CSV table of C-alpha atoms and ligand atoms in Angstrom, one decimal:
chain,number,residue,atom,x,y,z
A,775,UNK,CA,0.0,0.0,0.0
A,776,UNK,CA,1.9,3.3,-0.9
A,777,UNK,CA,1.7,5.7,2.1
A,778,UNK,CA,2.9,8.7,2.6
A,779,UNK,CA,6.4,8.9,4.1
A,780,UNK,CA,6.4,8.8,7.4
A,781,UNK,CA,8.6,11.5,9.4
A,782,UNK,CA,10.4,9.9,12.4
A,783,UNK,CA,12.4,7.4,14.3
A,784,UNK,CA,13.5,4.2,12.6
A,785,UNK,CA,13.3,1.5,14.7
A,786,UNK,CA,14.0,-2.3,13.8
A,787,UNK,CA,14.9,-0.4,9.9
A,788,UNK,CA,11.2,0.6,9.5
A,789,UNK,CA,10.0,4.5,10.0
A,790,UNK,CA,8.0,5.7,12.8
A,791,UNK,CA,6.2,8.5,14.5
A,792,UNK,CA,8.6,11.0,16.2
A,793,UNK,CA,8.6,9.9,19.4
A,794,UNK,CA,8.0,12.4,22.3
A,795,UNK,CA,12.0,13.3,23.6
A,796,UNK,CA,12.8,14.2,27.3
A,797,UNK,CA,15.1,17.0,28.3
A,798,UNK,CA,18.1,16.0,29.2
A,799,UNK,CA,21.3,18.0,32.0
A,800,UNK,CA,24.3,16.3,31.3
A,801,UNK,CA,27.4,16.7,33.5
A,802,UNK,CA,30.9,17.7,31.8
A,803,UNK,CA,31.5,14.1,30.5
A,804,UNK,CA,28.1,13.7,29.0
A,805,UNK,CA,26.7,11.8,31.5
A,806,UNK,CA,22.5,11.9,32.3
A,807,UNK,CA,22.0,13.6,35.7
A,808,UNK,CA,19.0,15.0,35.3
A,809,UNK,CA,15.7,14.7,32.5
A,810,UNK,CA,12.4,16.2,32.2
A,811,UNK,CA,9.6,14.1,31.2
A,812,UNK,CA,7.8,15.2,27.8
A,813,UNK,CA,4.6,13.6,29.5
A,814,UNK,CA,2.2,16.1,28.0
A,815,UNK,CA,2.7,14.7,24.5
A,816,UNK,CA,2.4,10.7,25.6
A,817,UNK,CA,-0.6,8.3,25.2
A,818,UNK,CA,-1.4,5.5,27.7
A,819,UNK,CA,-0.7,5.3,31.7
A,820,UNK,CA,3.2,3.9,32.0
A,821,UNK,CA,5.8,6.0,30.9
A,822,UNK,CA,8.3,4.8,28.7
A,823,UNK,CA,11.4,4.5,30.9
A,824,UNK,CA,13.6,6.7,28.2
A,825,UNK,CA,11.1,9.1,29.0
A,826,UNK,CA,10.7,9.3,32.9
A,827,UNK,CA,12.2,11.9,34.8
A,828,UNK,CA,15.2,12.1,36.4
A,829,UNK,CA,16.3,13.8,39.5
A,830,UNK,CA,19.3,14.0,42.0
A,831,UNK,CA,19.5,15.8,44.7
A,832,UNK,CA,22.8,15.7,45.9
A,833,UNK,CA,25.3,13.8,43.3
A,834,UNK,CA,24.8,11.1,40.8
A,835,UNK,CA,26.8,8.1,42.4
A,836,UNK,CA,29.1,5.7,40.5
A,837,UNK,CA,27.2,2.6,39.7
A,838,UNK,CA,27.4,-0.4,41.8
A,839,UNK,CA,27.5,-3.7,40.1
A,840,UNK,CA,24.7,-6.0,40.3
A,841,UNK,CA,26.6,-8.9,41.3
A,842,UNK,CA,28.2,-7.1,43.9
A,843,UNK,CA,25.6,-5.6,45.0
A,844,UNK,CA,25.0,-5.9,48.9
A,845,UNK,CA,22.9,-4.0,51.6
A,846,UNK,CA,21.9,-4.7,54.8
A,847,UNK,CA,18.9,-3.9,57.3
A,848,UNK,CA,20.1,-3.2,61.1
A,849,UNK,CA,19.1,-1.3,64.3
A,850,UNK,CA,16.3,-2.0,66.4
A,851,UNK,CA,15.7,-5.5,65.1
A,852,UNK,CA,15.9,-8.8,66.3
A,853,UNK,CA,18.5,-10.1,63.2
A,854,UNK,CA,20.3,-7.6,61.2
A,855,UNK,CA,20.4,-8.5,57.4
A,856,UNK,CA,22.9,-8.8,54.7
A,857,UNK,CA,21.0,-9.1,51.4
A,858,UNK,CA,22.2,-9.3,47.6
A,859,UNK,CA,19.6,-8.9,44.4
A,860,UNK,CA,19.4,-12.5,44.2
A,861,UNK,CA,18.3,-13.3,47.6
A,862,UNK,CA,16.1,-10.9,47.3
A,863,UNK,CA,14.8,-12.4,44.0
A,864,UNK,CA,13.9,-15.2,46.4
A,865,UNK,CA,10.8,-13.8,48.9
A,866,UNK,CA,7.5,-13.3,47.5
A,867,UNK,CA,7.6,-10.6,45.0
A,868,UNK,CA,5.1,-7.3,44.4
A,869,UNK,CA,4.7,-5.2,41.4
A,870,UNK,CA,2.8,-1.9,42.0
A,871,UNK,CA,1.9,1.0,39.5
A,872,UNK,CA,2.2,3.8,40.6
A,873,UNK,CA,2.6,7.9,39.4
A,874,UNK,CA,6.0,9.5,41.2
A,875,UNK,CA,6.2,13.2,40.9
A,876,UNK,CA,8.7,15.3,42.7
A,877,UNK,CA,7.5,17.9,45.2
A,878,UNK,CA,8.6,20.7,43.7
A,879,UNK,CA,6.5,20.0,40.1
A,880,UNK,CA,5.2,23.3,39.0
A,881,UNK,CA,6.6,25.0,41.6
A,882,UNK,CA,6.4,28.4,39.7
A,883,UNK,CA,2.3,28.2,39.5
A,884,UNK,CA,2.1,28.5,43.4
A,885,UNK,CA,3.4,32.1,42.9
A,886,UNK,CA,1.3,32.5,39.4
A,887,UNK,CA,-1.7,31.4,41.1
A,888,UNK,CA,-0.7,33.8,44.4
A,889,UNK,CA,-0.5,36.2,42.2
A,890,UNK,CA,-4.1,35.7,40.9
A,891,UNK,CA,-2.7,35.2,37.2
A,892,UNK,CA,-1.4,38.7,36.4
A,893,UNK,CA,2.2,37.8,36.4
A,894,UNK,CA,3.8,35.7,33.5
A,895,UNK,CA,2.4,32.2,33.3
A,896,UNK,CA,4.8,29.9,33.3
A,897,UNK,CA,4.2,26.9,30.4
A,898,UNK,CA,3.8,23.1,31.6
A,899,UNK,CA,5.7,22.3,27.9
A,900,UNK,CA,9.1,21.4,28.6
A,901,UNK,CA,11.7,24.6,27.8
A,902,UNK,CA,14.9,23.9,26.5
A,903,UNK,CA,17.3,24.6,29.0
A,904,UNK,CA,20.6,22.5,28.3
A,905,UNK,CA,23.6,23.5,28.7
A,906,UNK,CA,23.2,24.9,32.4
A,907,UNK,CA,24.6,21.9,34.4
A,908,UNK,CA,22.7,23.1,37.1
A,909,UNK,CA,22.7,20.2,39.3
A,910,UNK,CA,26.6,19.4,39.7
A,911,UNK,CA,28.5,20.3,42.8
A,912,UNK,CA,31.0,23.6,41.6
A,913,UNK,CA,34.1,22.0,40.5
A,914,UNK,CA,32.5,20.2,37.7
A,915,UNK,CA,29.9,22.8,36.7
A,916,UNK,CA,31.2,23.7,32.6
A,917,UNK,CA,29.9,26.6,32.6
A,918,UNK,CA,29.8,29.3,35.3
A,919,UNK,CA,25.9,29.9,35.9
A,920,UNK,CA,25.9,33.6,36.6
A,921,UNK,CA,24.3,35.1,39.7
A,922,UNK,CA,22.0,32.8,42.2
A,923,UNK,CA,18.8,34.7,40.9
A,924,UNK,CA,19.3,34.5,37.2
A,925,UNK,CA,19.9,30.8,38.0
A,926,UNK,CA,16.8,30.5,40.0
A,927,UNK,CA,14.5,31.8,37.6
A,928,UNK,CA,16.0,30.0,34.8
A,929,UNK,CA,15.2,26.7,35.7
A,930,UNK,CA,11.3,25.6,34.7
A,931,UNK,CA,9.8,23.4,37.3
A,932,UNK,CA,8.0,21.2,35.5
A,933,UNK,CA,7.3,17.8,33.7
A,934,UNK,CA,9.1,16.1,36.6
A,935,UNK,CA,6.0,13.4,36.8
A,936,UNK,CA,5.9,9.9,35.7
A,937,UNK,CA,3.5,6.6,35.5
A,938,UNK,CA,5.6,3.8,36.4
A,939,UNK,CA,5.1,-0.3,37.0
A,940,UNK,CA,7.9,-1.2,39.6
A,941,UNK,CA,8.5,-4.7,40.9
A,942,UNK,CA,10.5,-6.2,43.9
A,943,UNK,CA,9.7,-7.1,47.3
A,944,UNK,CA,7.5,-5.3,49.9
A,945,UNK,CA,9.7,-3.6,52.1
A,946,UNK,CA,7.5,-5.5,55.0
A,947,UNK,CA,8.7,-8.5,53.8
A,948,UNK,CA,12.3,-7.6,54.7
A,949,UNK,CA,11.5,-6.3,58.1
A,950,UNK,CA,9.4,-9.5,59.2
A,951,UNK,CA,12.0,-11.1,58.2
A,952,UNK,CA,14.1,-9.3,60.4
A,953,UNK,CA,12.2,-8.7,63.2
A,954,UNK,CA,11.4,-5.4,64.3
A,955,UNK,CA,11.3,-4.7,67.7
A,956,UNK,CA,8.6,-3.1,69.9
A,957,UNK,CA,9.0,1.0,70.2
A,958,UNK,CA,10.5,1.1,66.7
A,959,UNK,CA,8.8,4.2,65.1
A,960,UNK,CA,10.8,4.8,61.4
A,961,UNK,CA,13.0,3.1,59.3
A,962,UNK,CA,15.6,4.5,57.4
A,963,UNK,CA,16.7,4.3,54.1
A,964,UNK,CA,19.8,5.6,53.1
A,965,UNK,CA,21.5,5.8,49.0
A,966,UNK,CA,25.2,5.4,49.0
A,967,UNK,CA,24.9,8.7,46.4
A,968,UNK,CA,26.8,11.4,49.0
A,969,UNK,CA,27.3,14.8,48.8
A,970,UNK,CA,27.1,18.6,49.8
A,971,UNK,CA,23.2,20.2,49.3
A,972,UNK,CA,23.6,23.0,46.7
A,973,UNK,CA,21.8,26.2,48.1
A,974,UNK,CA,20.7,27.2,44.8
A,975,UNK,CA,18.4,23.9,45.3
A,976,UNK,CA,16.1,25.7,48.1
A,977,UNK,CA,16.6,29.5,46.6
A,978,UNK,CA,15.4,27.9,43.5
A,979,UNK,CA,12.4,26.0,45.4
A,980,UNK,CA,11.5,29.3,47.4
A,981,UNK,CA,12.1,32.0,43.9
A,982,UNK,CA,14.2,33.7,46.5
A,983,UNK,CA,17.6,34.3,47.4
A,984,UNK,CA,17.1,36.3,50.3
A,985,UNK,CA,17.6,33.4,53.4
A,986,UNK,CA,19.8,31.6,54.9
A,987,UNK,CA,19.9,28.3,54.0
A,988,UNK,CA,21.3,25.3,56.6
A,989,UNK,CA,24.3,23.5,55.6
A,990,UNK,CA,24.1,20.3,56.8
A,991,UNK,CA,28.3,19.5,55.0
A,992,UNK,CA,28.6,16.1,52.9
A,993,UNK,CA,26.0,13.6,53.3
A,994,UNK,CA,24.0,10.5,52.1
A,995,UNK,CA,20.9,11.1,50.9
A,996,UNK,CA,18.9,9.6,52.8
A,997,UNK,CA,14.8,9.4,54.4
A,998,UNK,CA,13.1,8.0,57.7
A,999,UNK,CA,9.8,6.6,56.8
A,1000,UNK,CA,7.5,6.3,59.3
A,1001,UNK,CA,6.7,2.7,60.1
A,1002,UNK,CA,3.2,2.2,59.3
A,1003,UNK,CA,4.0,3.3,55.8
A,1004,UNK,CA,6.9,1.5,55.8
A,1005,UNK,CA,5.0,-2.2,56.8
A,1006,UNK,CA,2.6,-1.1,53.7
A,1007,UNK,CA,2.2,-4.0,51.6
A,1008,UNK,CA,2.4,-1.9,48.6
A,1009,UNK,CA,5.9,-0.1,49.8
A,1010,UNK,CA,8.6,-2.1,47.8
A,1011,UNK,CA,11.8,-2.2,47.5
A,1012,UNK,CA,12.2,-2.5,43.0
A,1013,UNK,CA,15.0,-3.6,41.3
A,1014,UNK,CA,12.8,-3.2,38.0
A,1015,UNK,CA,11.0,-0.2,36.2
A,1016,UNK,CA,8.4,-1.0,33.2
A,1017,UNK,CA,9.7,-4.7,32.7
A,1018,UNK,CA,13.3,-4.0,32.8
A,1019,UNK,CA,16.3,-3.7,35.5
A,1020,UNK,CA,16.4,-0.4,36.5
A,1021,UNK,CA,18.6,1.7,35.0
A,1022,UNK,CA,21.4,3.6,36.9
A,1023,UNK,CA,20.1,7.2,36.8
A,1024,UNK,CA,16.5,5.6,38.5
A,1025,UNK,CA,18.4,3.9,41.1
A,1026,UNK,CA,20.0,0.4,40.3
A,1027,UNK,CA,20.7,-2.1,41.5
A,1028,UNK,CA,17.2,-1.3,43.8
A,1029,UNK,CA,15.2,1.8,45.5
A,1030,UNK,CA,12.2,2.6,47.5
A,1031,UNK,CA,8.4,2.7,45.9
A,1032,UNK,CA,6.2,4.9,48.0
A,1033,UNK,CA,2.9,5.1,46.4
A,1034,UNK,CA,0.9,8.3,46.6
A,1035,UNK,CA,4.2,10.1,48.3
A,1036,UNK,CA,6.1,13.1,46.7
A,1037,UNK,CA,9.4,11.3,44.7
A,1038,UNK,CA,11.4,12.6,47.3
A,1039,UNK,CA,10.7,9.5,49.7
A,1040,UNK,CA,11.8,7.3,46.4
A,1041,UNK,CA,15.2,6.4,47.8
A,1042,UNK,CA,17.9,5.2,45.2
A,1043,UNK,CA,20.6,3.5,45.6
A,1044,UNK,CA,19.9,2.1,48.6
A,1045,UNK,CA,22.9,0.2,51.0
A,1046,UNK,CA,21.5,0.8,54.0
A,1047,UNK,CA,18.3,0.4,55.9
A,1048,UNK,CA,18.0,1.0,59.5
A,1049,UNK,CA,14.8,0.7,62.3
A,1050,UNK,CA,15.1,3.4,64.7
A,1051,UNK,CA,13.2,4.3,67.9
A,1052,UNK,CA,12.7,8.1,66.7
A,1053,UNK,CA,12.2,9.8,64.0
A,1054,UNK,CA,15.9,10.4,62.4
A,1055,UNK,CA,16.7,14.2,61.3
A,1056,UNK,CA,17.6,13.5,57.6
A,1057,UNK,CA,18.3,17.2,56.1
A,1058,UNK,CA,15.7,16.2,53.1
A,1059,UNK,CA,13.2,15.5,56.1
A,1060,UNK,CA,13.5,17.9,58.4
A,1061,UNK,CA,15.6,20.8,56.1
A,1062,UNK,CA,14.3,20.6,53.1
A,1063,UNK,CA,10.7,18.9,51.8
A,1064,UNK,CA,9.7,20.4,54.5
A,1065,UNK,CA,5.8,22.9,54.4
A,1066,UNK,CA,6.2,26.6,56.5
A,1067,UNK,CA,5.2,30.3,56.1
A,1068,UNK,CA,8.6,31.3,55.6
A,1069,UNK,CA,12.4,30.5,56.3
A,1070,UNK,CA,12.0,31.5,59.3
A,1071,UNK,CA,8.5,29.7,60.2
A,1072,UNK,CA,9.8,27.6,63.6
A,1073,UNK,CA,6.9,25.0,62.6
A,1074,UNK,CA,8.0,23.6,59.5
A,1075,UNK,CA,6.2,20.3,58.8
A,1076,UNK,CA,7.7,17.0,57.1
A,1077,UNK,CA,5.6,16.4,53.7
A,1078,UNK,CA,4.4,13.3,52.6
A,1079,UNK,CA,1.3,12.3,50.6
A,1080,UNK,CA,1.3,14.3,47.1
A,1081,UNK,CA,-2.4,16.3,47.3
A,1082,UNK,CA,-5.4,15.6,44.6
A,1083,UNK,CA,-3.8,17.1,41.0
A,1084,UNK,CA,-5.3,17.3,37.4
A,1085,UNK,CA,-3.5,18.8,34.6
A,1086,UNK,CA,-4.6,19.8,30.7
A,1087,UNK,CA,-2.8,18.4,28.5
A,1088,UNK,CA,-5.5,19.6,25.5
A,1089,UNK,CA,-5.9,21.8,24.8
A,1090,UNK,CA,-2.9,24.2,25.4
A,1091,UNK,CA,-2.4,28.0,25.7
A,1092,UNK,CA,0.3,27.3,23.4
A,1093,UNK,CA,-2.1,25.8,20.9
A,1094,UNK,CA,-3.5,28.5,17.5
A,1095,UNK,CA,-7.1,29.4,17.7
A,1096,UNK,CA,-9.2,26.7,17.6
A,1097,UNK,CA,-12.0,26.5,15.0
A,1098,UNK,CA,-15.5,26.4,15.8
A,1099,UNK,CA,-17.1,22.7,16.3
A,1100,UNK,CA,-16.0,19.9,18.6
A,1101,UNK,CA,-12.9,19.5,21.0
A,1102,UNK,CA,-11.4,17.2,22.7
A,1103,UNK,CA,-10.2,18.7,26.7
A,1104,UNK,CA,-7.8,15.5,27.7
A,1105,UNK,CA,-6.2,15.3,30.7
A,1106,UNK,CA,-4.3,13.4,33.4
A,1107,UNK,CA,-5.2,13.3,37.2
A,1108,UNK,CA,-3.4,11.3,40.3
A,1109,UNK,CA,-4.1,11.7,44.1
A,1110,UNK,CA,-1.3,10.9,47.1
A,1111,UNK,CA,-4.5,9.3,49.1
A,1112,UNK,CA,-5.5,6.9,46.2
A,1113,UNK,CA,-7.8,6.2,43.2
A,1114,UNK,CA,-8.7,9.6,41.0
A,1115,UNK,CA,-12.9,9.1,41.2
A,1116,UNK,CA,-14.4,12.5,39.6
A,1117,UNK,CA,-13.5,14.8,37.3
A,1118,UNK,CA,-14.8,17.9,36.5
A,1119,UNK,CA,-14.4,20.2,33.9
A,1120,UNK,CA,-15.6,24.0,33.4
A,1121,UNK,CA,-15.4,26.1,29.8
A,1122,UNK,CA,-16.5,29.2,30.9
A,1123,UNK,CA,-13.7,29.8,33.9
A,1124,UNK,CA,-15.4,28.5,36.7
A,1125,UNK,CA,-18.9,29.4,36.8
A,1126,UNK,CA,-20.0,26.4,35.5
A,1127,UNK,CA,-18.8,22.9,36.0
A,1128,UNK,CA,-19.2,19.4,33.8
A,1129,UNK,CA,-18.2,16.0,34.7
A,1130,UNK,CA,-15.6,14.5,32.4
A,1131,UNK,CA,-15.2,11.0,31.8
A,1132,UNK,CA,-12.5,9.5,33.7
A,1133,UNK,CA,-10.8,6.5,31.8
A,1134,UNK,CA,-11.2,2.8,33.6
A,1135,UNK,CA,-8.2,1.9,35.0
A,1136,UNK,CA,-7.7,-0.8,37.8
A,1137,UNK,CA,-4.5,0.9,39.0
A,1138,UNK,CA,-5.4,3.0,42.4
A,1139,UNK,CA,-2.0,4.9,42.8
A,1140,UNK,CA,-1.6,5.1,39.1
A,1141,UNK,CA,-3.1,8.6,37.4
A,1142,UNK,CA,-6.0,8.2,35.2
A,1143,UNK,CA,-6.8,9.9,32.1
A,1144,UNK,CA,-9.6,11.5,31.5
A,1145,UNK,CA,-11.6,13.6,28.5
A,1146,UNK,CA,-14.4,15.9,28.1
A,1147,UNK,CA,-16.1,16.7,24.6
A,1148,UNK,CA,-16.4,20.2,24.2
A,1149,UNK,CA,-18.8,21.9,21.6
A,1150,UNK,CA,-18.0,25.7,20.8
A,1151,UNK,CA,-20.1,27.5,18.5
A,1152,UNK,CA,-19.2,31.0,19.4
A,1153,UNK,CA,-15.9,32.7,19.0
A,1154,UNK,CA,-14.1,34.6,22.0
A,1155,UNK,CA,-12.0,33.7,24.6
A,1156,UNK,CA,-12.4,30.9,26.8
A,1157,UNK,CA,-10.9,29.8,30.2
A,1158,UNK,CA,-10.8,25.9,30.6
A,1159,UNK,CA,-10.0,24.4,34.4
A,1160,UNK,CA,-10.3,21.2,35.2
A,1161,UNK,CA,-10.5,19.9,39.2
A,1162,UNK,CA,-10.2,16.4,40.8
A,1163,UNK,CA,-11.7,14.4,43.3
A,1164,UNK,CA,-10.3,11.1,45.1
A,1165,UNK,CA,-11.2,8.4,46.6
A,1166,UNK,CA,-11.2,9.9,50.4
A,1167,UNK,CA,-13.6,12.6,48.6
A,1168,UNK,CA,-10.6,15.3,48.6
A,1169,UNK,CA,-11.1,17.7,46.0
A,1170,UNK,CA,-8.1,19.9,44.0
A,1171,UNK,CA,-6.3,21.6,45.5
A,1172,UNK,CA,-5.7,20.0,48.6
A,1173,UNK,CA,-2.0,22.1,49.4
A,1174,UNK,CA,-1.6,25.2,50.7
A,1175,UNK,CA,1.1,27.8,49.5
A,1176,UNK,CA,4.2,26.9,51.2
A,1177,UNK,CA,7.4,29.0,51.1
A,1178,UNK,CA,9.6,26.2,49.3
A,1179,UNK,CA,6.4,25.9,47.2
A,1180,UNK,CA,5.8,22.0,47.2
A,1181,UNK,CA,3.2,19.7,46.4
A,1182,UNK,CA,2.0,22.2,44.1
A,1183,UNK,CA,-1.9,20.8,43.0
A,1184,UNK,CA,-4.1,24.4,42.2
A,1185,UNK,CA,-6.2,24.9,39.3
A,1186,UNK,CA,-4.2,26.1,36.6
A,1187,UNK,CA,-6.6,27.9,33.6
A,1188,UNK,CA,-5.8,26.7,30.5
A,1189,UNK,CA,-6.4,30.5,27.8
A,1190,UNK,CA,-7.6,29.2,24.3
A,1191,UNK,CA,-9.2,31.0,21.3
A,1192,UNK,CA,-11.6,30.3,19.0
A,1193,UNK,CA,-12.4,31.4,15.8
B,1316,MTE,N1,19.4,8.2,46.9
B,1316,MTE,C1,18.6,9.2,46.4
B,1316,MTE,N2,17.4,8.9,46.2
B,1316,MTE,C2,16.5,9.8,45.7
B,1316,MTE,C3,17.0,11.1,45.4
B,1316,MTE,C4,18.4,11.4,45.6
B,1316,MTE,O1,18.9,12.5,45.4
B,1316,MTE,N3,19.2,10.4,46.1
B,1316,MTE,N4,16.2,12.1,44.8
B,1316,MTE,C5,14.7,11.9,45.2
B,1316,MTE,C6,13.9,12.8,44.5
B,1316,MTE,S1,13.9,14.4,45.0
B,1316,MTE,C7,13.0,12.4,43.5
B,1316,MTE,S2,11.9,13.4,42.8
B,1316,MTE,C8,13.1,11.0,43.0
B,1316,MTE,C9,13.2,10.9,41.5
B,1316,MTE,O2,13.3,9.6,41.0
B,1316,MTE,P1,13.7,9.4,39.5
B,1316,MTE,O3,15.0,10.1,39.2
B,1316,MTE,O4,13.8,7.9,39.3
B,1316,MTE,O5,12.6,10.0,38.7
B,1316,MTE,O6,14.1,10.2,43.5
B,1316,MTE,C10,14.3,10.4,44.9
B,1316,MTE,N5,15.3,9.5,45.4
B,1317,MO,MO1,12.1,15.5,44.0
């Protein structure tokens, strides 16, 4: 059948569609430390690993081989625990899908949204920003990246959100094994990745340069769960992403899974795993990730679940005027309390508010897509929102404005014209 050419990848010899690309930071050698996720412009539920974001927060470690891979799981247990990949491959296995999005996704539409719109909107399309290794400690940085605020604001904060399928071993699993003892409260999980927290990190979180930030000096990244969602039977630890071994920038040889909690609790490269009788004070706990007023709010709160969250991914300001007729409004939706149950759409900015359909998915800590068929017959401006409900009957948004601007879920107006 002669076809017309199609523009794209070739894969296996054959042409294809151009696929979606992620954005990528490179360090000075060309190695991934950082990607953006082009997640507006993909079908379907699972991100395509190539395609997932990818974030460090204090250095990309060297790999660790597989086969020499070893950890172990200590403290306030009745065995401590020395465990390789293939004795873990050995106790009764879990795989859980699941949407991971980092706390500070579309950070910068807390202070659009404070600002009640006026200000510049920032875009949820990924902008092209290589080229500013902006998350390498200073020695290595190429480039030098000009003053803390120019750095700050050019950094976008978005399309770090991804639908994954992990499988390992529920963390619970491990600590039976193990034994926890009465009067443990957390357990720790630390990633053998170690370095010094860049300030520009929380000046970039807070769009302010102004504070002082804690330095905590070299570390291990590292996160005390507390132990009821620890013992969660869908917690796991994954040595696998999508049907694959994970790759190194995700974590290899094996992280933490935390359904419906901000990526942040994710921990990669894990070596070490420790059951403590108090909550440790793990600078990405207690320092950072953390909800306040202001720097110098004395009642900064540790931040788990991810609130209720829809975004438009169709139409898009971006878009030319639309012609009159039917349109499609697509989105995606995901909750950090479970399954996405209503979504509701409005065309006329608010006043007015129709259910959408939300696509069947069996997957409760996945995000579901959803559409709404939209018929315009008159032109002018229009204001599109979209708002989610969950399970536990939370409705978007659920998170108040915090100064490091995390867990960002408002109603973000999508402007579109028709013709
Ligand atoms: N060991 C370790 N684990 C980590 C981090 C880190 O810096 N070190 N970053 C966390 C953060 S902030 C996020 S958003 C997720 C990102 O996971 P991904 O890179 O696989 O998308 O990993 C988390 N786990
Ligand atoms: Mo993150």
């Amino acid at each position: 059948m002669a076809g017309k050419e199609i523009k794209g990848d070739w894969v296996w010899g054959w042409p294809d569609r151009k696929r979606p690309r992620s954005e990528f930071y490179k360090d000075t050698e060309g190695r991934v430390v950082g990607s953006r996720s082009p997640f507006l412009d993909l079908e379907g539920l699972i991100t395509p690993t190539d395609n997932a974001f990818v974030n460090a927060q204090v250095q990309m470690p060297e790999p660790v081989h597989p086969e020499e891979y070893r950890f172990e799981v200590f403290g306030e247990v009745e065995r401590s625990l020395e465990l390789g990949l293939d004795d873990m491959r050995k106790l009764p296995g879990r795989t859980v899908r699941a949407v991971v999005e980092c706390a500070g996704n579309d950070a910068d539409f807390f202070t659009y949204l404070e600002q009640g719109g006026t200000g510049p909107k920032p875009s949820f399309e990924l902008s092209e920003v290589d080229g500013i290794h902006w998350r390498l400690s200073g020695k290595k940085r190429e480039k030098p990246i000009g003053d803390g605020e120019s750095l700050v604001k050019s950094i976008p904060s978005t399309c770090m959100v991804t639908g994954g399928e992990w499988t390992g071993v529920p963390l619970s699993e491990l600590l039976n094994r193990a034994g926890v003892k009465p009067g443990a409260v957390a357990v720790r999980l630390e990633g053998w990745d170690r370095g010094r927290p860049d300030p520009i990190t929380l000046y970039r979180s807070a769009a302010r340069t102004d504070f002082q930030v804690y330095d905590p000096g070299v570390i291990n990244y590292d996160k005390g769960l507390p132990l009821a969602k620890a013992m969660h039977p869908d917690t796991i630890l994954a040595w696998a992403q999508n049907g694959e071994y994970l790759q190194h920038v995700h974590g290899a040889p094996m992280r933490l899974i935390v359904p419906g909690w901000a990526g942040n609790w994710w921990v990669k490269w894990i070596h070490k795993i420790e059951v403590m009788d108090r909550m440790p004070d793990c600078y990405h706990q207690t320092h950072y990730f953390v909800s306040g007023k202001s720097p110098e709010d004395p009642d900064k709160k540790m931040m788990t679940a991810l609130g209720c969250k829809s975004v438009i991914t169709e139409p898009r300001d971006e878009d030319p005027p639309l012609a009159r007729g039917e349109h499609v409004i697509r989105g995606m939706a995901w909750s950090g309390e479970g399954e996405i149950k209503r979504i509701e759409v409005s065309v006329d900015g608010g006043n007015t508010w129709h259910d959408a359909h939300v696509e069947y998915s069996p997957d409760r800590w996945l995000w579901k897509r959803w559409s709404y068929l939209w018929k315009v017959d008159a032109p002018g401006a229009y204001t599109i929102l979209a708002r989610a409900t969950d399970e536990q009957g939370r409705r978007q948004p659920q998170t108040p404005w915090n100064f490091l601007r995390k867990h960002f879920d408002g109603i973000v107006p999508t402007h579109v014209t028709v013709e």
